[in-house]
Tab-separated table of C-alpha atoms in Angstrom:
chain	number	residue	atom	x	y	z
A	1	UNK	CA	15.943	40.227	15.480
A	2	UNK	CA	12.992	42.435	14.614
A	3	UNK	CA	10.003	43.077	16.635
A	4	UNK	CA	7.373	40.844	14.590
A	5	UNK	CA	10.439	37.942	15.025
A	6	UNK	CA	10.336	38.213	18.587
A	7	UNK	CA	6.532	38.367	18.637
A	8	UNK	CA	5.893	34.970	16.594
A	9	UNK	CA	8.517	33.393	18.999
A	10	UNK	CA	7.779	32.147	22.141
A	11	UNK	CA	10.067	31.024	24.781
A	12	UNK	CA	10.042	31.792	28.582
A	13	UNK	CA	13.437	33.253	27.836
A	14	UNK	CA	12.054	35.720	25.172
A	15	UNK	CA	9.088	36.953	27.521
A	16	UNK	CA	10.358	39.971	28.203
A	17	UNK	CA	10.692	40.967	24.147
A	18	UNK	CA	6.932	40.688	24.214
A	19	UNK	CA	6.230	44.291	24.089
A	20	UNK	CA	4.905	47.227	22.656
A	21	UNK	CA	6.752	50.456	21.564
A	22	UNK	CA	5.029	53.279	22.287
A	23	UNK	CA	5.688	56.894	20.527
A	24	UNK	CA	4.991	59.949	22.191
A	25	UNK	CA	4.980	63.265	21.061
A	26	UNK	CA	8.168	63.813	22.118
A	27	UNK	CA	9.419	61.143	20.297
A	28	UNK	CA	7.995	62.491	16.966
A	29	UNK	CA	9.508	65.819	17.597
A	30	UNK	CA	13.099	64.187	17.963
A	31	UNK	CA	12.588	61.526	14.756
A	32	UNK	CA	12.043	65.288	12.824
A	33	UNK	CA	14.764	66.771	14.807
A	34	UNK	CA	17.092	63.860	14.178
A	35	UNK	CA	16.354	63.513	10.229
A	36	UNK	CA	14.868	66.906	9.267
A	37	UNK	CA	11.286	67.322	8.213
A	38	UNK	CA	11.707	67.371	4.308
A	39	UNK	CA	13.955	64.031	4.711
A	40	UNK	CA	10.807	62.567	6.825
A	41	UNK	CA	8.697	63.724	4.100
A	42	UNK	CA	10.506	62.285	1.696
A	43	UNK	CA	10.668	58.759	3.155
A	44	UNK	CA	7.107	58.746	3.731
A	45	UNK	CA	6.411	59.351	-0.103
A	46	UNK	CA	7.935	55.820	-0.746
A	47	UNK	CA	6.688	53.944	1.978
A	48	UNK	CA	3.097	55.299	0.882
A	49	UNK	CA	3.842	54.778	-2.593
A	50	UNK	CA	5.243	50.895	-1.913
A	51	UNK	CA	1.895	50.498	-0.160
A	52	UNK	CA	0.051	51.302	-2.813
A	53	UNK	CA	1.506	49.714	-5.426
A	54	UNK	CA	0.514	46.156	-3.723
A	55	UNK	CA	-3.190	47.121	-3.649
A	56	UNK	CA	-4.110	44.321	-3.878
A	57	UNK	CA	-2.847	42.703	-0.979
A	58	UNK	CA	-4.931	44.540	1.700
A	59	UNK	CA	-7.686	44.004	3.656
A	60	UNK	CA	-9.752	47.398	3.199
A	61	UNK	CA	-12.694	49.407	3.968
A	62	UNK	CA	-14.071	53.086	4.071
A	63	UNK	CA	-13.880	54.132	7.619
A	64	UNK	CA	-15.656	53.674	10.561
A	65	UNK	CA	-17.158	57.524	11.283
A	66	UNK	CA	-19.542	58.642	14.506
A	67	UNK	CA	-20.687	61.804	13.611
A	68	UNK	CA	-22.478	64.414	15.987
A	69	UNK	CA	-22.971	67.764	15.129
A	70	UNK	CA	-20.186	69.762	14.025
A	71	UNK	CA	-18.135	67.061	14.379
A	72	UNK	CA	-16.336	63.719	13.729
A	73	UNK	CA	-14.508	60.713	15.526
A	74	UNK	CA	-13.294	57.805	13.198
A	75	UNK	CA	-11.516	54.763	12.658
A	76	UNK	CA	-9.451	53.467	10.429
A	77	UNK	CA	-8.156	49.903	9.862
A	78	UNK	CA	-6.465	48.298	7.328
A	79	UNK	CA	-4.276	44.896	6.763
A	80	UNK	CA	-2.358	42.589	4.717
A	81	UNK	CA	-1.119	39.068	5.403
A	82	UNK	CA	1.108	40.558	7.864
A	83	UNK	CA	0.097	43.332	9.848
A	84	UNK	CA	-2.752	44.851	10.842
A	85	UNK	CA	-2.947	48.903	11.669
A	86	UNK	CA	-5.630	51.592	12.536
A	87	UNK	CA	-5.499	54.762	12.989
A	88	UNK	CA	-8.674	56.801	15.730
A	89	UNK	CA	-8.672	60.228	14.649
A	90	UNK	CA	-11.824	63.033	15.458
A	91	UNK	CA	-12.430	66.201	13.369
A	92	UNK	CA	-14.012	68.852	15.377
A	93	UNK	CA	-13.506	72.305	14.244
A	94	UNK	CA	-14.878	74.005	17.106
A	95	UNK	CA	-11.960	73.072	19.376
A	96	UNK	CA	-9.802	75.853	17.761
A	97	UNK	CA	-12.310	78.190	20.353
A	98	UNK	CA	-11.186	76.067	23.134
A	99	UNK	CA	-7.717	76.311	22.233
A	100	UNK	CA	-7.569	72.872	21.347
A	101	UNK	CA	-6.616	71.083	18.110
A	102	UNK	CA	-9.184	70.495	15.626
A	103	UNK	CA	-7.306	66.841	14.643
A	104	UNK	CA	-5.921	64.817	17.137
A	105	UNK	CA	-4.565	61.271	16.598
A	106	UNK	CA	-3.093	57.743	17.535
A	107	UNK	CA	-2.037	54.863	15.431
A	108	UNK	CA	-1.726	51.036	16.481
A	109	UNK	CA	-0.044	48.512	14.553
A	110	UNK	CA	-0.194	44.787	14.911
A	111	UNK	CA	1.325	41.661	13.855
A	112	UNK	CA	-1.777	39.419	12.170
A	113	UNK	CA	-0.369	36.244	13.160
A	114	UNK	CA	-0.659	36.858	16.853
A	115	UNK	CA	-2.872	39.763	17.165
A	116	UNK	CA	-0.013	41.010	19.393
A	117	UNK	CA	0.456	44.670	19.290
A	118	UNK	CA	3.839	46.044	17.953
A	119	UNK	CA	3.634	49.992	17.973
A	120	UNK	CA	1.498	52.509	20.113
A	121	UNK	CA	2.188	56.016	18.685
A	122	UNK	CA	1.034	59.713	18.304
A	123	UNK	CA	-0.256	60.122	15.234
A	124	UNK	CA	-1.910	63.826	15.449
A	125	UNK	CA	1.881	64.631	14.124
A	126	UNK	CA	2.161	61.859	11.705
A	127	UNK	CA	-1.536	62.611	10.163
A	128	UNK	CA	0.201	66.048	9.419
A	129	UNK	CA	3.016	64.179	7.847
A	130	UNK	CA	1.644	61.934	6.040
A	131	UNK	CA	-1.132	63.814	4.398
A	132	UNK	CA	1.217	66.262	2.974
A	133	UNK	CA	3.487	63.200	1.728
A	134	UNK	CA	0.675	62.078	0.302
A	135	UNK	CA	-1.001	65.170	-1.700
A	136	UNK	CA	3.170	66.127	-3.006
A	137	UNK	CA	3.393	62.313	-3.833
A	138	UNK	CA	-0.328	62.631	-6.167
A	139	UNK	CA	1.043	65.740	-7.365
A	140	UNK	CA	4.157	64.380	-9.079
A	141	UNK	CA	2.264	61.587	-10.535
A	142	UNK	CA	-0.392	64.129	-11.842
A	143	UNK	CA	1.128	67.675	-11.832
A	144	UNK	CA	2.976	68.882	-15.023
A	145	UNK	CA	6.590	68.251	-14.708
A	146	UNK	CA	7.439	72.110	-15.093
A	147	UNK	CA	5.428	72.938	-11.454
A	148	UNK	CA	6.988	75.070	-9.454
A	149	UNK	CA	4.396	77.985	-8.253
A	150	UNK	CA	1.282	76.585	-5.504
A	151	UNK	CA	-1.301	78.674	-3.869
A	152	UNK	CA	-2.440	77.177	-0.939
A	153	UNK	CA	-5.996	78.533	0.351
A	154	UNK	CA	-6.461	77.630	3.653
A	155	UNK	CA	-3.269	78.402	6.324
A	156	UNK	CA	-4.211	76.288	9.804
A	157	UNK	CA	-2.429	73.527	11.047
A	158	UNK	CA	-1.659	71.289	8.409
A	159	UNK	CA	-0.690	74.564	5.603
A	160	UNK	CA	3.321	74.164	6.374
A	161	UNK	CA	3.494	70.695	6.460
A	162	UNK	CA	1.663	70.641	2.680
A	163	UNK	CA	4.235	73.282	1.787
A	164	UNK	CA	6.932	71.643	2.584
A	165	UNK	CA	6.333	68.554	0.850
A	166	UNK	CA	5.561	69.846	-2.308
A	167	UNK	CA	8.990	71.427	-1.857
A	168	UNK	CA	10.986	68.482	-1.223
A	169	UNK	CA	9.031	66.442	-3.278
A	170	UNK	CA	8.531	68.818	-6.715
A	171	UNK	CA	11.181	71.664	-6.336
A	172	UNK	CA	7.950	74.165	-5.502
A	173	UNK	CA	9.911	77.051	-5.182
A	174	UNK	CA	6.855	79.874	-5.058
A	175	UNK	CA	3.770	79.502	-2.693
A	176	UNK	CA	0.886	82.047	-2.902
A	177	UNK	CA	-1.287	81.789	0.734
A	178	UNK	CA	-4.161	83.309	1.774
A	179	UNK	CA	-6.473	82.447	4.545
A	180	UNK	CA	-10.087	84.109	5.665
A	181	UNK	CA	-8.096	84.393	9.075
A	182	UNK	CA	-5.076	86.836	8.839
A	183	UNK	CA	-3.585	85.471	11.777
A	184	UNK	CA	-3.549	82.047	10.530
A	185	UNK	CA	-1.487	83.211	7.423
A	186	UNK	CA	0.628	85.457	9.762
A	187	UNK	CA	1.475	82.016	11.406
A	188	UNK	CA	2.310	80.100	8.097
A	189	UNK	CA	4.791	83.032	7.220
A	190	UNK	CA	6.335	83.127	10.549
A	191	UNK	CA	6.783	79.587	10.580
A	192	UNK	CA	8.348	79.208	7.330
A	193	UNK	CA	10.647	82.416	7.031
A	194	UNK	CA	14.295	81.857	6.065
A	195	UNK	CA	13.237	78.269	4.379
A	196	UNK	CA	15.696	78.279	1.369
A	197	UNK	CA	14.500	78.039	-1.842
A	198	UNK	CA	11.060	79.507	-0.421
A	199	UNK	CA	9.260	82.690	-1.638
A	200	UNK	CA	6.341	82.887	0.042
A	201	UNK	CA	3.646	85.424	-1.223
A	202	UNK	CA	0.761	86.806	0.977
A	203	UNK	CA	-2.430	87.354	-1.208
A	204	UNK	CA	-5.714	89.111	-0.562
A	205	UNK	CA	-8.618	86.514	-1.857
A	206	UNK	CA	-8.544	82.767	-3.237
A	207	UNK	CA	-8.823	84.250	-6.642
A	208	UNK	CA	-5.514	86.016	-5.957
A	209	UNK	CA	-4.108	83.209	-4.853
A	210	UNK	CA	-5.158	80.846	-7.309
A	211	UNK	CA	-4.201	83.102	-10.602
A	212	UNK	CA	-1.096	81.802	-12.573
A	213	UNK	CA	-0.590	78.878	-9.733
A	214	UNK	CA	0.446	75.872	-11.296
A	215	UNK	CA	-0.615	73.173	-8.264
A	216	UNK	CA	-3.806	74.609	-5.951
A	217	UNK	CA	-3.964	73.340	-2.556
A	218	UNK	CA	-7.230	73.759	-0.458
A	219	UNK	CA	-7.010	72.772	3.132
A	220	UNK	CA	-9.761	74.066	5.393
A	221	UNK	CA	-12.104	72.917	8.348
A	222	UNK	CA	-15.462	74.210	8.516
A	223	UNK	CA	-17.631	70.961	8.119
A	224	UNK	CA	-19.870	72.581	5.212
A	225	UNK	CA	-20.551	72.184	1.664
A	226	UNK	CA	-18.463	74.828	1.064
A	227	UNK	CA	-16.992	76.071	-2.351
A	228	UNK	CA	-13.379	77.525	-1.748
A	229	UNK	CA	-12.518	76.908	-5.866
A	230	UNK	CA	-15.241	77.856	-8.501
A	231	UNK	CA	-15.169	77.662	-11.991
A	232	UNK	CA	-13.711	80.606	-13.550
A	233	UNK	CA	-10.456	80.750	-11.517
A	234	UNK	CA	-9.023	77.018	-13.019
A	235	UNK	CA	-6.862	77.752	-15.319
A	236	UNK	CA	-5.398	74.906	-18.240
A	237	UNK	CA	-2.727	72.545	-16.565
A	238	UNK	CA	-4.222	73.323	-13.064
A	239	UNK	CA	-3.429	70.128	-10.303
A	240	UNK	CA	-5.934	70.856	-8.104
A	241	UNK	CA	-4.918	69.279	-4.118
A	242	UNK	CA	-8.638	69.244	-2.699
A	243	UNK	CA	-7.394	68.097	1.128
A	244	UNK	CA	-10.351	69.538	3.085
A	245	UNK	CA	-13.229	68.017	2.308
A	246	UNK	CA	-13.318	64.762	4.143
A	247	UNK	CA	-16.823	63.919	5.419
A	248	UNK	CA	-20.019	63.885	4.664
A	249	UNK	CA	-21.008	67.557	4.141
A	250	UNK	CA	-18.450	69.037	3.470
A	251	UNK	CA	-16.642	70.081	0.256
A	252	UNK	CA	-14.177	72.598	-0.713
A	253	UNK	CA	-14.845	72.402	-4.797
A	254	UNK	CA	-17.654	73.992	-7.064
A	255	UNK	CA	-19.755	70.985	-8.699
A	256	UNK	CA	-18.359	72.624	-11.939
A	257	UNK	CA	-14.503	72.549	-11.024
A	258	UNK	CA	-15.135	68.591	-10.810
A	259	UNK	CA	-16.339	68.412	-14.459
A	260	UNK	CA	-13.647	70.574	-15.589
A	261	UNK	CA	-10.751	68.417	-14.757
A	262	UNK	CA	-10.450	64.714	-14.534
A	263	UNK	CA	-10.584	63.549	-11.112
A	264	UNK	CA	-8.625	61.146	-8.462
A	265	UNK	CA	-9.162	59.476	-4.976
A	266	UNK	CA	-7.769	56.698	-3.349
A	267	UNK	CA	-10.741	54.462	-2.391
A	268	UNK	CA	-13.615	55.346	-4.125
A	269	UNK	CA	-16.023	53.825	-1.444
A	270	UNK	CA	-15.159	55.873	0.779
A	271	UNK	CA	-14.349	59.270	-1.496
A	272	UNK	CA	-18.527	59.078	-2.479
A	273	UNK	CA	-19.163	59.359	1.044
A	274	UNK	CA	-16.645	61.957	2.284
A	275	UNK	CA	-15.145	63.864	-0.751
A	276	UNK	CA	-16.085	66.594	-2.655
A	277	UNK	CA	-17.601	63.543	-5.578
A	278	UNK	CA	-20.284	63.299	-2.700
A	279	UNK	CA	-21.911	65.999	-4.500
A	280	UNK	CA	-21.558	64.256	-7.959
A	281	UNK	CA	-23.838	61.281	-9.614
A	282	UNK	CA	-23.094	57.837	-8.487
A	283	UNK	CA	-21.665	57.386	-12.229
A	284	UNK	CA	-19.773	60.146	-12.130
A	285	UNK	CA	-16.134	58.913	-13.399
A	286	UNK	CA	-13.450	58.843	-10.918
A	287	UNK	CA	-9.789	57.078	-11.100
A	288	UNK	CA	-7.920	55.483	-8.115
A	289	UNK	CA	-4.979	55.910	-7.604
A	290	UNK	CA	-3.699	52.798	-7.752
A	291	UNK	CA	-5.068	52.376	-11.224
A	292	UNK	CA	-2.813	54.851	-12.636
A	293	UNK	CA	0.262	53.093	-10.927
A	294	UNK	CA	-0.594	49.816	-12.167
A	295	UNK	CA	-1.121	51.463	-15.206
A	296	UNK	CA	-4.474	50.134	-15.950
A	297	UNK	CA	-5.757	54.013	-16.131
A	298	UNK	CA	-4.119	57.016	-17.187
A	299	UNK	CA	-2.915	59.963	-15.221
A	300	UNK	CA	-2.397	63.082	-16.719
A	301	UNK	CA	-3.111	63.141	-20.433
A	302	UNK	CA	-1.900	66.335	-21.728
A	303	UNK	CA	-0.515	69.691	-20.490
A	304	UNK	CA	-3.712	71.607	-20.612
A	305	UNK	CA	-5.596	69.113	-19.052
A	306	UNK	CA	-7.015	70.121	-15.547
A	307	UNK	CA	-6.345	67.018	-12.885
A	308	UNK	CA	-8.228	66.636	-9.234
A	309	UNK	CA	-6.841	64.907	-6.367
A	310	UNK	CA	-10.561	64.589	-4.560
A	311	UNK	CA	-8.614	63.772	-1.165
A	312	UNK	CA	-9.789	62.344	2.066
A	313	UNK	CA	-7.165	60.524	3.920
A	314	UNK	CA	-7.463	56.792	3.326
A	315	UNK	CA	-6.176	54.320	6.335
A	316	UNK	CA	-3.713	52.816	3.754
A	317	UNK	CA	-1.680	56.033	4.112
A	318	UNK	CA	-1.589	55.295	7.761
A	319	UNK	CA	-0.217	51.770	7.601
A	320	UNK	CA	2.246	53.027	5.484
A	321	UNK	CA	3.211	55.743	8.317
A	322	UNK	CA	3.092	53.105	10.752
A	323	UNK	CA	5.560	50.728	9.053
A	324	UNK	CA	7.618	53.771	8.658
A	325	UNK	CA	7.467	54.868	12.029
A	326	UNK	CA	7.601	51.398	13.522
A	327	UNK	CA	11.135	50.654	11.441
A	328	UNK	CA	12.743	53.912	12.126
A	329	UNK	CA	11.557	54.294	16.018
A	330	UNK	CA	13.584	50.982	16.667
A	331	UNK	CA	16.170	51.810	15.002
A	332	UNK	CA	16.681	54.792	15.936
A	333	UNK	CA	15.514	53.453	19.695
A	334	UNK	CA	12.929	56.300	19.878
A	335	UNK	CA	9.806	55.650	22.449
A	336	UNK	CA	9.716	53.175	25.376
A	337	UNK	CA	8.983	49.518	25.493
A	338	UNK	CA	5.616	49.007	27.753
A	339	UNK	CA	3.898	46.211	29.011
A	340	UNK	CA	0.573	46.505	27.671
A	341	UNK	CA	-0.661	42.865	26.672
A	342	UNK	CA	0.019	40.781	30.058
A	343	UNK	CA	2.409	37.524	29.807
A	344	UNK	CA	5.035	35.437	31.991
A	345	UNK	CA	1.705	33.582	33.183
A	346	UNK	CA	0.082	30.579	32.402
A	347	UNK	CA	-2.402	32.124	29.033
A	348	UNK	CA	-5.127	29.728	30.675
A	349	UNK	CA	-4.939	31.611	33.844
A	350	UNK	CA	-6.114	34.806	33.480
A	351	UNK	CA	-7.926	35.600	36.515
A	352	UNK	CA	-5.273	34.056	38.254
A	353	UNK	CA	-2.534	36.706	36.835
A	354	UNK	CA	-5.090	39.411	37.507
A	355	UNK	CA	-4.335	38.370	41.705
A	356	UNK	CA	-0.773	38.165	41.433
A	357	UNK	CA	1.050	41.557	43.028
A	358	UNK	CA	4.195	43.164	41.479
């Protein structure tokens, strides 16, 4: 019996299956111990990719965002006929001075027939996860076939987990870094020394990261119209992985790098609002993603051609994680079952439960 079985049934006897798994952080740690991060990786590819291949059967929206200065906290929901998930999630560069994380995260997922709650979980982790699963899963949909050299421009928090995919998921076997920070790159190289298959090259600017690469990854934080890739260093048969720019104001991309290449996102309500097209014409052409899978739209239409993945993180990607985490947790019997929606009472009685003593 699965979780969303015992949820829709209701017997006295089955009261105590009415609750909610909840993931920790150390919970997350041991699902990557247990299957190894590229395997993880992996898995979350075709969950994400399942998800959006039925498109058409969610409930969506751009997300909810409360911005202050310097700074973001969001939600963001999505649903089909079955479940319902969300993800809250802030974006607050500054906290890197307090020693804190500039993303943190938790996910909930929910059955829609009850509104009962199946899965509380970490998700600062997860959003690590399945970003990179998402930008190496774009990338072999877009990328030339023949990839296997990436500069990635930008080394913080989410730089190995990126890296990593694209290895699992394309064979990258070279990966140029380089990072304003030296320490932040000295970290990334720390991190991933010994991985097999790996040669990891430190560079001095973006342009010498960027030269000869065939995917580009940019993945910073500052919340500012920045421009981390101009013109003259894409090169023919680029795949350009534009992660950072996510909200309003910031960008990682030259106006010009978007006309040079032909350019991706996954909701394009939200992408004119957070992604680098923010800076682009409201008829500026874009292609979802889910276009090119239905194969209404083409992807990549020949090797010289230059292709953009403008992306921002869409909560889709998150109810795919969700489903993912919520099917391997229990089997796996990760987390702990908690009473967080009250029952064994009469549901009339509220108040009355509220005076009862355990």
């Amino acid at each position: 019996m699965n979780a969303r079985t015992s949820v829709l049934m209701a017997p006295d006897s089955l009261a105590s299956q009415f609750q909610t798994r909840y993931l920790d952080i150390a919970d997350i740690r041991t699902l990557l111990s247990r299957k190894g991060i590229e395997n993880v990786l992996l898995e979350l590819v075709a969950y994400i990719e399942s998800d959006y291949r039925r498109w058409q059967d969610f409930q969506k929206c751009a997300r909810v965002a409360n911005h202050s200065q310097q700074c973001v906290i969001e939600l963001m929901p999505v649903s089909n006929s079955e479940l319902y998930g969300f993800k809250y999630v802030n974006g607050h560069p500054v906290n890197t001075f307090q020693n804190m994380l500039t993303v943190m995260a938790f996910g909930a997922l929910a059955d829609v027939a009850t509104g009962f709650p199946l899965l509380l979980s970490e998700f600062t982790i997860v959003t690590a996860l399945r970003t990179a699963a998402t930008s190496a899963w774009v990338a072999s949909l877009l990328a030339r076939p023949a990839a296997r050299s990436m500069a990635v421009i930008g080394n913080g928090a989410q730089s190995e987990f990126q890296i990593l995919a694209f290895k699992a998921v394309l064979g990258i076997s070279e990966v140029r870094v380089f990072d304003i920070d030296p320490a932040a790159t000295d970290k990334l190289l720390a991190n991933l020394a010994g991985i097999a298959g790996l040669t990891l090259i430190r560079c001095n600017s973006t342009a010498d990261a960027v030269r000869g690469a065939d995917i580009v990854t940019t993945v910073t934080a500052d919340k500012n119209y920045a421009t981390i890739l101009t013109p003259e260093m894409i090169e023919d048969g680029m795949h350009i992985n534009a992660v950072g720019g996510d909200c309003p104001g910031k960008t990682e991309l030259h106006a010009d790098v978007l006309r040079r290449g032909k350019v991706f996102v996954e909701y394009e309500p939200q992408s004119r609002i957070e992604g680098d097209i923010q800076q682009m014409p409201a008829d500026f052409a874009v292609t979802e993603l889910w276009e090119v899978l239905q194969h209404q739209k083409s992807g990549r239409e020949s090797e010289a051609q230059v292709t953009i993945f403008d992306s921002v993180g869409f909560a889709l990607e998150d109810f795919a994680a969700l489903r993912y985490l919520h099917t391997h947790a229990e089997a796996m019997s990760l987390g702990q079952l908690m009473n967080l929606i009250p029952q064994d009472f009469n549901p009339k009685n509220l108040f009355g439960f509220s005076q009862q003593s355990d």
